[in-house]
Coordinates of N, CA and C in Angstrom, one line a residue:
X1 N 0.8 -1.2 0.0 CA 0.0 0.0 0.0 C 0.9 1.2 0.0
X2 N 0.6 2.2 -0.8 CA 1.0 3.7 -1.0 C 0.7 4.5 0.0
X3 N 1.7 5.0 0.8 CA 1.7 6.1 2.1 C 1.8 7.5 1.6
X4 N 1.1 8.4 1.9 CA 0.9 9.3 1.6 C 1.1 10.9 2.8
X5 N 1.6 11.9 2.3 CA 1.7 13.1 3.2 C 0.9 14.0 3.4
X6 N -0.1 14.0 3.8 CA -1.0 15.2 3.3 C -0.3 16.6 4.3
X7 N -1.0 17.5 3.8 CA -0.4 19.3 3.6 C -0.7 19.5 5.2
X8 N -0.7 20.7 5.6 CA -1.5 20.9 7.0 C -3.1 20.9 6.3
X9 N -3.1 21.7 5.5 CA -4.4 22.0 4.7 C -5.6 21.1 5.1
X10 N -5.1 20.0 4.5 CA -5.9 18.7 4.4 C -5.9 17.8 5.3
X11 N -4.6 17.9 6.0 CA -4.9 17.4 7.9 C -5.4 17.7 8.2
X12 N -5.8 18.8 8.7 CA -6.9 20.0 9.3 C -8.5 19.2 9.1
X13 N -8.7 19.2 7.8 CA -9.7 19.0 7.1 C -9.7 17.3 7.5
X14 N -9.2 16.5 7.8 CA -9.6 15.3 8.4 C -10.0 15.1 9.7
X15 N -9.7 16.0 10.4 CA -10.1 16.2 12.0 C -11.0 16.5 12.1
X16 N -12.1 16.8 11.4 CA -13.0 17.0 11.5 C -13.9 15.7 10.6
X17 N -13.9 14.8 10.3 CA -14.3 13.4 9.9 C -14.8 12.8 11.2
X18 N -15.9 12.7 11.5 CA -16.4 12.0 12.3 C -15.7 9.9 11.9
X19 N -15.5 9.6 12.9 CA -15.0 8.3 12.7 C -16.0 7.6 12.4
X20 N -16.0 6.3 11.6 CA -16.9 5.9 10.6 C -17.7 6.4 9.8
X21 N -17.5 7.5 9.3 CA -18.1 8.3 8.4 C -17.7 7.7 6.7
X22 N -18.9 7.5 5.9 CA -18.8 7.6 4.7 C -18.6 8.7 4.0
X23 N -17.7 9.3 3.3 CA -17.4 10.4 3.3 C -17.3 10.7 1.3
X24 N -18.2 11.7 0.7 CA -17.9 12.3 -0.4 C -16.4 13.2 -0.5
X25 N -15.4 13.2 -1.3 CA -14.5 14.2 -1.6 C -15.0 15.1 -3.2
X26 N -15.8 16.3 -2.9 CA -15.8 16.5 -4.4 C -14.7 17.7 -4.6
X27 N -14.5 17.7 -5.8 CA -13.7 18.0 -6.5 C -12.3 17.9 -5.7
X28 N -12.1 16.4 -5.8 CA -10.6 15.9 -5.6 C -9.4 16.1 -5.9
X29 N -8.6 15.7 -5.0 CA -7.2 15.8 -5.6 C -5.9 15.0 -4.9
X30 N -6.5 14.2 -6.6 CA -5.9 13.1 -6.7 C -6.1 11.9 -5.6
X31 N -7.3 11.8 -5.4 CA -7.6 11.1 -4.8 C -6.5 11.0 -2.7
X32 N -6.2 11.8 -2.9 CA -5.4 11.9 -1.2 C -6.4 11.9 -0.3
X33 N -7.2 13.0 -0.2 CA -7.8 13.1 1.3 C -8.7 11.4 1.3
X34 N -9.4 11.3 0.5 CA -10.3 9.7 1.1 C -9.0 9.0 0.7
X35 N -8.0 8.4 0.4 CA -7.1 7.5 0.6 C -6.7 7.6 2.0
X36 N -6.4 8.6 2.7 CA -5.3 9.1 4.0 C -7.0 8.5 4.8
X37 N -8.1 9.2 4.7 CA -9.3 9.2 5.3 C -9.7 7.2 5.8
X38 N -9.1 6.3 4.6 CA -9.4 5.1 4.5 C -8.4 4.5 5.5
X39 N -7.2 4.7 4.9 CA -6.1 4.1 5.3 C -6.0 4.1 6.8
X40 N -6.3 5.0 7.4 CA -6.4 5.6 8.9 C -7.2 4.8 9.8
X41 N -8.4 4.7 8.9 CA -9.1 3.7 9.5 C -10.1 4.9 10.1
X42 N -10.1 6.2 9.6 CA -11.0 6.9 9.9 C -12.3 6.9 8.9
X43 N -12.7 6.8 8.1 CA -13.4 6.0 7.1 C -14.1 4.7 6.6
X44 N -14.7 4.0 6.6 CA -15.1 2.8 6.2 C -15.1 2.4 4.7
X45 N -15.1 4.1 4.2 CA -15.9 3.7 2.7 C -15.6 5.2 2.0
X46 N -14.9 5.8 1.1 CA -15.0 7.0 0.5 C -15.3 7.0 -1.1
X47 N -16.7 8.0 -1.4 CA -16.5 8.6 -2.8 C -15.8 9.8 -2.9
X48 N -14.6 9.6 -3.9 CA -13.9 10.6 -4.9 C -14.6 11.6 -6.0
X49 N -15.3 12.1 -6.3 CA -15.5 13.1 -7.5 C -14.9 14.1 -8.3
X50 N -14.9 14.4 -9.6 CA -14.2 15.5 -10.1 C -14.8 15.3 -11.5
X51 N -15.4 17.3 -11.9 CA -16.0 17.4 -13.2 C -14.8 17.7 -14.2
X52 N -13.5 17.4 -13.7 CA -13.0 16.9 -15.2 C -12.1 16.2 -15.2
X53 N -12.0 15.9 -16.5 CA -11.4 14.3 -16.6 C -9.9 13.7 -15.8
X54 N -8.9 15.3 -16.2 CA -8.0 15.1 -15.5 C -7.7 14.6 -14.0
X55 N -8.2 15.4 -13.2 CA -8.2 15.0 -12.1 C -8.5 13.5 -11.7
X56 N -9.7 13.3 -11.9 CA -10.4 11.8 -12.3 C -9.7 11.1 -12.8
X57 N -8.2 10.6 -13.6 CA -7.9 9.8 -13.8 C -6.7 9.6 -13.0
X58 N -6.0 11.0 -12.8 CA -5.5 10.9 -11.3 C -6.1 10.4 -10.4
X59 N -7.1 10.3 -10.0 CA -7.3 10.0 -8.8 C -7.8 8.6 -8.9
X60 N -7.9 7.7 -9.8 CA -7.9 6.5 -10.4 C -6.4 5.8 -10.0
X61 N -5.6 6.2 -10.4 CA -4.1 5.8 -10.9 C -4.3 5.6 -8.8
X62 N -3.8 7.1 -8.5 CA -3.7 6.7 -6.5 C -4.0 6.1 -6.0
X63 N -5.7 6.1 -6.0 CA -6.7 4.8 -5.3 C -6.1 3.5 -5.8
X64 N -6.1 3.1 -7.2 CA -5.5 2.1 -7.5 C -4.0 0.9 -7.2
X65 N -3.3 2.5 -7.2 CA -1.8 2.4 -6.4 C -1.6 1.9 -4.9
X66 N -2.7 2.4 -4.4 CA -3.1 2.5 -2.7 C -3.9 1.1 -2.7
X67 N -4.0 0.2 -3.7 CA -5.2 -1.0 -3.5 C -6.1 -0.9 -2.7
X68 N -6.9 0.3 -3.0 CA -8.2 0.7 -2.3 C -9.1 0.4 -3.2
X69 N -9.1 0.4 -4.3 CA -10.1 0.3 -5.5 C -11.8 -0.3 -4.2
X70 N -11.7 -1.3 -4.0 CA -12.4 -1.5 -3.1 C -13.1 -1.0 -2.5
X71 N -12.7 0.2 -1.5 CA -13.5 1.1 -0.4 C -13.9 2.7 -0.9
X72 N -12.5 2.9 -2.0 CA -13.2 4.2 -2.8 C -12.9 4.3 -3.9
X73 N -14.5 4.9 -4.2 CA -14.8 4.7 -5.7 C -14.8 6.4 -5.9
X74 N -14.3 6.1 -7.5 CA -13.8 7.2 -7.9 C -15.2 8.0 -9.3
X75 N -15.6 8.8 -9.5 CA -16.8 9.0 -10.4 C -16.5 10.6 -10.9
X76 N -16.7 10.3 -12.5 CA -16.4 11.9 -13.0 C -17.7 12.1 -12.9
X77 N -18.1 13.8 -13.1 CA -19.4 14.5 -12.6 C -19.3 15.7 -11.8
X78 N -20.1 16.2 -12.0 CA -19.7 17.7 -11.2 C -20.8 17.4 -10.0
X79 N -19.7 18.1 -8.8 CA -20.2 18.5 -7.4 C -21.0 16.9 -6.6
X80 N -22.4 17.5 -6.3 CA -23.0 16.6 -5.5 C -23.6 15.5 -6.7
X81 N -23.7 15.7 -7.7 CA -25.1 14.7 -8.8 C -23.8 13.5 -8.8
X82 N -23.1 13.5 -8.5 CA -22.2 11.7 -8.7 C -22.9 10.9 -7.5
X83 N -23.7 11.9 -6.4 CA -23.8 11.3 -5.5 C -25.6 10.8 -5.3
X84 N -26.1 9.8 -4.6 CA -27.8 9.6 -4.4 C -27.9 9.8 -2.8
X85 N -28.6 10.4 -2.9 CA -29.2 10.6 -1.7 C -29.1 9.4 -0.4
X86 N -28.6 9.8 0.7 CA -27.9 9.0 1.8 C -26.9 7.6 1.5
X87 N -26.3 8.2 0.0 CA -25.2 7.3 0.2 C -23.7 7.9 0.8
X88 N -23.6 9.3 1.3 CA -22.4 9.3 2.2 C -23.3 9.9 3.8
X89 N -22.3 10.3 4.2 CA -22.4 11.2 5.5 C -21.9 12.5 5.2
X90 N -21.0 12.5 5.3 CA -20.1 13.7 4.9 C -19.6 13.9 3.6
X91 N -20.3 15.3 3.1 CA -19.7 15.6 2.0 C -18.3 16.9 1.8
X92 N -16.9 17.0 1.3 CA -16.4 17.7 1.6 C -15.6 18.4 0.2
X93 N -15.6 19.4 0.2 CA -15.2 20.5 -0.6 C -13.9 21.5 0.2
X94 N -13.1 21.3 -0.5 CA -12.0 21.7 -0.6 C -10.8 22.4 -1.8
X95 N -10.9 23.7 -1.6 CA -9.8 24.1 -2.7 C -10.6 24.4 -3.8
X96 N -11.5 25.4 -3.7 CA -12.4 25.7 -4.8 C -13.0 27.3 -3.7
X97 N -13.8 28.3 -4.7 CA -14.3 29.6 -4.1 C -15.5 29.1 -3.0
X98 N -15.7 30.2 -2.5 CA -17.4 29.8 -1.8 C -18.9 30.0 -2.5
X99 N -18.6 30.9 -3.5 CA -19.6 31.3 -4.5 C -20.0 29.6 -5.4
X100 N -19.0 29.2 -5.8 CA -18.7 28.0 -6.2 C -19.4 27.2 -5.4
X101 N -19.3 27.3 -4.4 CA -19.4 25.9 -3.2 C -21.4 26.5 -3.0
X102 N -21.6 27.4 -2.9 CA -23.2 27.8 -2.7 C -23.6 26.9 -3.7
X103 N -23.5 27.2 -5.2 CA -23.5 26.8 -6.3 C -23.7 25.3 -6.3
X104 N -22.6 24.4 -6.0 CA -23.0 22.8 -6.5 C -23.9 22.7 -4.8
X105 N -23.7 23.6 -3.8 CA -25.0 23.1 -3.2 C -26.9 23.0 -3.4
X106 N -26.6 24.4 -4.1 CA -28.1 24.5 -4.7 C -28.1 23.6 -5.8
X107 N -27.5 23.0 -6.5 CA -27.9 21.9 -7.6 C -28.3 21.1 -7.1
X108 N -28.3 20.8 -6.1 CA -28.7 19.2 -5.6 C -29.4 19.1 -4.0
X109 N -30.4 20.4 -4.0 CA -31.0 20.0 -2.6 C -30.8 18.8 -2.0
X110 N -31.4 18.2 -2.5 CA -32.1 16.7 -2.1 C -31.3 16.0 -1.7
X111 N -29.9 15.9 -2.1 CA -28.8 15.5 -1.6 C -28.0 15.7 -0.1
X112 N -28.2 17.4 -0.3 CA -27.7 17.8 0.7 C -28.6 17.6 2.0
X113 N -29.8 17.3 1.6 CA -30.7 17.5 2.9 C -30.9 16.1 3.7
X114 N -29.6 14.9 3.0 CA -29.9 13.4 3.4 C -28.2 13.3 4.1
X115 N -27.3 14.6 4.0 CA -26.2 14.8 4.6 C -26.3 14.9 6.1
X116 N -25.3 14.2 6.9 CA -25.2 14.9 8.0 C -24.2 15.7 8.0
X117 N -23.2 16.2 7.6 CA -22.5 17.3 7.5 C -21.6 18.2 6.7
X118 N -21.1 19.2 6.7 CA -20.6 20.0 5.7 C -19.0 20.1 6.0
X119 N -18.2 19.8 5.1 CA -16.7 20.6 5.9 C -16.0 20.8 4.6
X120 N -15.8 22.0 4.6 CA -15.9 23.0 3.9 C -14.4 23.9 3.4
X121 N -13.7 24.4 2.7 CA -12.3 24.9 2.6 C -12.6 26.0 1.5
X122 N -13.3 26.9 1.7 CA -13.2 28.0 0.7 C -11.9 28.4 0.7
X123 N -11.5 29.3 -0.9 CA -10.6 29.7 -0.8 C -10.8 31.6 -0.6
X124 N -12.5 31.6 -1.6 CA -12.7 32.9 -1.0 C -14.2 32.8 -1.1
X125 N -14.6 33.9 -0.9 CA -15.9 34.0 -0.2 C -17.2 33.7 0.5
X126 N -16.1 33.7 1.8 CA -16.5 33.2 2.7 C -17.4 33.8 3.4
X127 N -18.0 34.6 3.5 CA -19.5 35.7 3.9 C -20.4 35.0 3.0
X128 N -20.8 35.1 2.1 CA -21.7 34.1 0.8 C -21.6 32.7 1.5
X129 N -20.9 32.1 1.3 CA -20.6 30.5 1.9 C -21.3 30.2 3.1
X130 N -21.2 31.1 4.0 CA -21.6 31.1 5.7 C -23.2 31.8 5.5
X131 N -23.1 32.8 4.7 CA -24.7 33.2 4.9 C -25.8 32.1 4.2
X132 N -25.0 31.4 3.5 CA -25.9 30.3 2.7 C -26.8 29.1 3.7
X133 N -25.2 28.7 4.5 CA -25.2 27.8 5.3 C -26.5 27.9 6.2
X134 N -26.7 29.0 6.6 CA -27.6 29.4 7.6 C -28.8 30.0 7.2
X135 N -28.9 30.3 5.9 CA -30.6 30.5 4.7 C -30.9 28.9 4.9
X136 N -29.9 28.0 4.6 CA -30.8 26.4 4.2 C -31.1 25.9 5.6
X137 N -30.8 26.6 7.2 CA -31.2 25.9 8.4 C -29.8 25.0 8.6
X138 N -29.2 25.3 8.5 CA -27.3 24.8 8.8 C -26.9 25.5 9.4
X139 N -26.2 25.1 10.5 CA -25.1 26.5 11.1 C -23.9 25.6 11.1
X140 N -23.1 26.4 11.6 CA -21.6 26.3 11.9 C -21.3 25.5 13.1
X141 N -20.8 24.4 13.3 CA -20.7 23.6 14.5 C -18.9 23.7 15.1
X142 N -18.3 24.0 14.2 CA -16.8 24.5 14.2 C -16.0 24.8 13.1
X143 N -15.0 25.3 13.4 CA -13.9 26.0 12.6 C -12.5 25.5 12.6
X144 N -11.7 25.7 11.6 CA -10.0 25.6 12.0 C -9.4 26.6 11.4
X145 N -8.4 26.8 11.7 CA -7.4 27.6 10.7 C -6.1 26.7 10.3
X146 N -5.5 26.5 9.1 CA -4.6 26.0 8.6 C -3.7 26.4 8.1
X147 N -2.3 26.7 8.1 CA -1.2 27.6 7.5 C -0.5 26.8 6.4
X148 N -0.7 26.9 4.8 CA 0.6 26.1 4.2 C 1.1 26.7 3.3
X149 N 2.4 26.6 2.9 CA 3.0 27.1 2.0 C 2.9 28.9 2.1
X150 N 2.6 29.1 3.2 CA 2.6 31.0 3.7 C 1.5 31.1 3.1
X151 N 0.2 30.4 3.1 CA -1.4 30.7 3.0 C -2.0 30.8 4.1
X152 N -2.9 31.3 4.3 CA -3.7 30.8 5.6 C -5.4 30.6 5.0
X153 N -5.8 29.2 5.6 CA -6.8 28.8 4.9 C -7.7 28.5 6.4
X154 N -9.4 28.8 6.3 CA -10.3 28.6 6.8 C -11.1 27.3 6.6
X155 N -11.4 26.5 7.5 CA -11.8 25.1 7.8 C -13.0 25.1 8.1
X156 N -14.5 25.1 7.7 CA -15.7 25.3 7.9 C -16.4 23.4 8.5
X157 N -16.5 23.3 9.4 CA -17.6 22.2 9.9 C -19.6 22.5 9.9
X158 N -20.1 21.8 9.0 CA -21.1 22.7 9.2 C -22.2 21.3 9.3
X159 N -23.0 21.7 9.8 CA -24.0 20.4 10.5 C -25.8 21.2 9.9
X160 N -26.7 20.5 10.0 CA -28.1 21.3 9.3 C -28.6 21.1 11.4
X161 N -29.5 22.0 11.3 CA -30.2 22.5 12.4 C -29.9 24.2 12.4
X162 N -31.1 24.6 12.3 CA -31.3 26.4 12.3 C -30.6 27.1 13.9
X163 N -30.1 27.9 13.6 CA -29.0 28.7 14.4 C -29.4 30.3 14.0
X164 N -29.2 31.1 15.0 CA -29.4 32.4 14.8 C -28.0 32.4 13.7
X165 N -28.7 33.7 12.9 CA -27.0 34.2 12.1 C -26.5 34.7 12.6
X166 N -24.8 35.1 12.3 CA -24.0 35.4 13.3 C -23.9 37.0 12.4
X167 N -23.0 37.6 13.2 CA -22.5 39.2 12.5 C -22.3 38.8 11.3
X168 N -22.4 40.1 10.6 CA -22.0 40.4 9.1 C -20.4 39.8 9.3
X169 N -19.8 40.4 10.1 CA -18.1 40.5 9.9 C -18.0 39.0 10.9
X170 N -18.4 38.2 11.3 CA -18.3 37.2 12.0 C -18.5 36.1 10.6
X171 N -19.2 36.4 9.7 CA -19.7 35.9 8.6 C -18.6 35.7 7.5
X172 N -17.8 36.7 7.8 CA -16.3 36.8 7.2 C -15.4 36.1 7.8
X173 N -15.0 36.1 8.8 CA -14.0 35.7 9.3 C -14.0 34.6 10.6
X174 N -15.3 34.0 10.3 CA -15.9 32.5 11.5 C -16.1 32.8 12.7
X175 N -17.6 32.7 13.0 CA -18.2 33.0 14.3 C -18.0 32.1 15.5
X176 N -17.1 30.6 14.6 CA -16.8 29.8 15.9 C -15.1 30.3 16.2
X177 N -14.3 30.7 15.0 CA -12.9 31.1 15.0 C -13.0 32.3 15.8
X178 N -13.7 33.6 15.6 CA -13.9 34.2 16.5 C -14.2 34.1 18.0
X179 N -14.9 33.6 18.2 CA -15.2 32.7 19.5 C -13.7 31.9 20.7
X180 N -12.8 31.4 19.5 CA -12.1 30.6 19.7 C -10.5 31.1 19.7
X181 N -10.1 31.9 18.9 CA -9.4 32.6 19.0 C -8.1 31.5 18.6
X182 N -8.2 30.6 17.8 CA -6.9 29.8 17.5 C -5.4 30.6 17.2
X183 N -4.6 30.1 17.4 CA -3.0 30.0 17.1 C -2.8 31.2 16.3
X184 N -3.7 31.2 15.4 CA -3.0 31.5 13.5 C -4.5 32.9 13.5
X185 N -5.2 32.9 14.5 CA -6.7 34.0 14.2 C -6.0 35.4 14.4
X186 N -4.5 35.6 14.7 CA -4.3 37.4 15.1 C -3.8 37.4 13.5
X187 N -3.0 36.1 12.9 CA -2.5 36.3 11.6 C -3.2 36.7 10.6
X188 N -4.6 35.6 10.2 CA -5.5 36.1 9.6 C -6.4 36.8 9.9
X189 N -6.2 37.8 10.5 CA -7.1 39.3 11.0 C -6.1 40.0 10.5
X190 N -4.3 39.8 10.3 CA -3.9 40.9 10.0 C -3.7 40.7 8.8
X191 N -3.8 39.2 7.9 CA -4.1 39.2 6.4 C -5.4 40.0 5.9
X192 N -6.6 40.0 6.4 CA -7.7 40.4 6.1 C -7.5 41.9 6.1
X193 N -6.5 42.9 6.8 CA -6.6 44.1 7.3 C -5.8 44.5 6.0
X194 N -4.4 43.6 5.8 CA -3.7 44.6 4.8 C -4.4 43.9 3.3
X195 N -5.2 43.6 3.3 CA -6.0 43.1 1.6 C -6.5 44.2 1.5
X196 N -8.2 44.8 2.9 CA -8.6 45.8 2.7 C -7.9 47.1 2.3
X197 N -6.6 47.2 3.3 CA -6.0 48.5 3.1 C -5.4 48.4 1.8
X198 N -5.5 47.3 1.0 CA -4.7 47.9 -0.3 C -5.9 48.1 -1.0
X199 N -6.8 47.8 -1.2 CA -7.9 47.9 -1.8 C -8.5 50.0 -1.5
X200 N -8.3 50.0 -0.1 CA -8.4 51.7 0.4 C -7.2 52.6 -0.1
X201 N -5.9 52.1 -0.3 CA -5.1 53.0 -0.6 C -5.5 53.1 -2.2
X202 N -5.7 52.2 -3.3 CA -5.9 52.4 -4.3 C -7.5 53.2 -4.7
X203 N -8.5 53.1 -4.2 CA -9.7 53.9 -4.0 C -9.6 55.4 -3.5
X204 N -8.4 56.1 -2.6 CA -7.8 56.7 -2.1 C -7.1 57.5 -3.3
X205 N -7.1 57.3 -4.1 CA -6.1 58.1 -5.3 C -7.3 58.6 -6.1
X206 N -8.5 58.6 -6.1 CA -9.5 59.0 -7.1 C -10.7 59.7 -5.8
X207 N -11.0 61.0 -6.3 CA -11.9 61.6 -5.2 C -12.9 60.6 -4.9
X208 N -13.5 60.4 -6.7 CA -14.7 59.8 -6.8 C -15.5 58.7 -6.3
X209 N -13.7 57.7 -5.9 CA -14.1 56.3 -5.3 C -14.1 56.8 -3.8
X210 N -13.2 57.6 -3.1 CA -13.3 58.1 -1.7 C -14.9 58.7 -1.6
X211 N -15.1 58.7 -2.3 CA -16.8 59.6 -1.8 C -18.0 58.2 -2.1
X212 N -17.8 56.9 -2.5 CA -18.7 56.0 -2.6 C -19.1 55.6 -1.2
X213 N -19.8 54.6 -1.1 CA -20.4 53.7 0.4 C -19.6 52.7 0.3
X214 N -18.9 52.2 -0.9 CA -17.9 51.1 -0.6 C -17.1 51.7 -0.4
X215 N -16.5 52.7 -0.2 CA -14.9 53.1 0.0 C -15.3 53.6 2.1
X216 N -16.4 53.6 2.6 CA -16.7 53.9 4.0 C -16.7 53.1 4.4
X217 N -17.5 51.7 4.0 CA -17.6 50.4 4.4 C -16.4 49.7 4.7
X218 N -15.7 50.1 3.5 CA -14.2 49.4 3.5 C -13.4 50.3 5.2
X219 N -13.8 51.3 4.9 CA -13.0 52.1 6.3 C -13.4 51.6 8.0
X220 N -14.6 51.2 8.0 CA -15.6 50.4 9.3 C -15.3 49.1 9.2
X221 N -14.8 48.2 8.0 CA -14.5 47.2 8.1 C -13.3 46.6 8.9
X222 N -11.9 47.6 8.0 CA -10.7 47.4 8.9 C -11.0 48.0 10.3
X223 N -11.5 49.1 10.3 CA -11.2 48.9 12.4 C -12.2 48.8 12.8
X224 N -13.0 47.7 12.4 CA -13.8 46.2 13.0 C -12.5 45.4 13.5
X225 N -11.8 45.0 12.6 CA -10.6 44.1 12.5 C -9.9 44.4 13.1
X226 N -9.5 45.7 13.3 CA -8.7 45.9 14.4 C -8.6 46.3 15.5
X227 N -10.0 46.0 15.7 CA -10.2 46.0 17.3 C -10.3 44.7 17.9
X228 N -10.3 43.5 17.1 CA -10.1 42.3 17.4 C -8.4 42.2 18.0
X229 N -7.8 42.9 17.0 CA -6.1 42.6 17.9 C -5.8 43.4 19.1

């Protein structure tokens, strides 16, 4: 059997696998996280997905390499439609937008609503992603933060049962991470601050964009943010 390393990224993203969970991976890569998921013995059973072909034959070759063929099955198709209703537990999305991620959720109600849970890795839009979560009667059950390669990435757990929404800017930057205050949360508060500020110093050079409601908003937003440090 083929031993494998996964990132912090994607470690992160396994901690949150409930033990014996059947677990969807869509849009894979290369078949790693449900191989590491199986091999662990934290999994019984994983589907692989990816809407194109590449990926999908990678993730063929690994599983195959790994003599898992057996426990995970690998299916081209986009998002949730590879999947029927209560054939996993956990569905997980990783390394894709959150706009994206709203997206193959709404294609497939029916699917999602036979899930017990969400875990989640936007790369961006994460306000959209979280306010979704909690329009369909899902909230946020936990959070992580993960550092790799000088990124810092957001780790979304999300479970169905209706929950008050949380703040607008909690909605940004995780109402359980906020709460919690991990390792890496003063870091990405201060990635979040100097994004905005470049975004203000460039609106800053034109009267016209300094006199909008997005160029104020942007000004309320950073010291929101930094009154967290």
């Amino acid at each position: 059997m083929i031993f494998l390393s996964l990132g912090a990224r994607l470690q992160t993203v396994t901690k949150f696998v409930p033990h014996g969970s059947v677990i969807a991976d869509i849009g894979t890569d290369h078949g790693y996280l449900p191989i590491e998921l199986v091999k662990t013995g934290r999994c019984c059973k994983a589907i692989a997905g990816d809407v194109n072909e590449g990926p999908y034959l990678a993730a063929k070759r690994s599983v195959r390499n790994a003599s898992l063929m057996n426990k995970i099955d690998i299916r081209l198709g986009s998002g949730l439609e590879i999947l029927q209703p209560n054939e996993v537990d956990i569905a997980i999305f990783c390394g894709m937008g959150g706009n994206l991620m709203v997206q193959l959720l709404q294609d497939c109600p029916e699917i999602v609503n036979s899930l017990k849970g969400l875990i989640l890795q936007p790369q961006q839009g994460f306000t959209t992603l979280r306010k979704y979560l909690y329009s369909i009667d899902w909230h946020i059950e936990d959070e992580a933060i993960a550092k790799e390669d000088d990124r810092i990435y957001q780790i979304i757990y999300a479970k169905p049962g209706k929950q008050a929404l949380p703040t607008e800017l909690e909605l940004e930057i995780g109402p359980v991470l906020n709460r919690t205050r991990p390792t890496l949360f003063k870091e990405m508060i201060t990635e979040f601050i100097a994004k905005a500020n470049r975004s203000l110093n460039g609106m800053a050079k034109s009267e016209t964009a300094k006199n909008t409601t997005h160029y104020h908003q942007l000004q309320t937003y950073v010291k929101a943010l930094e009154e967290l440090l």
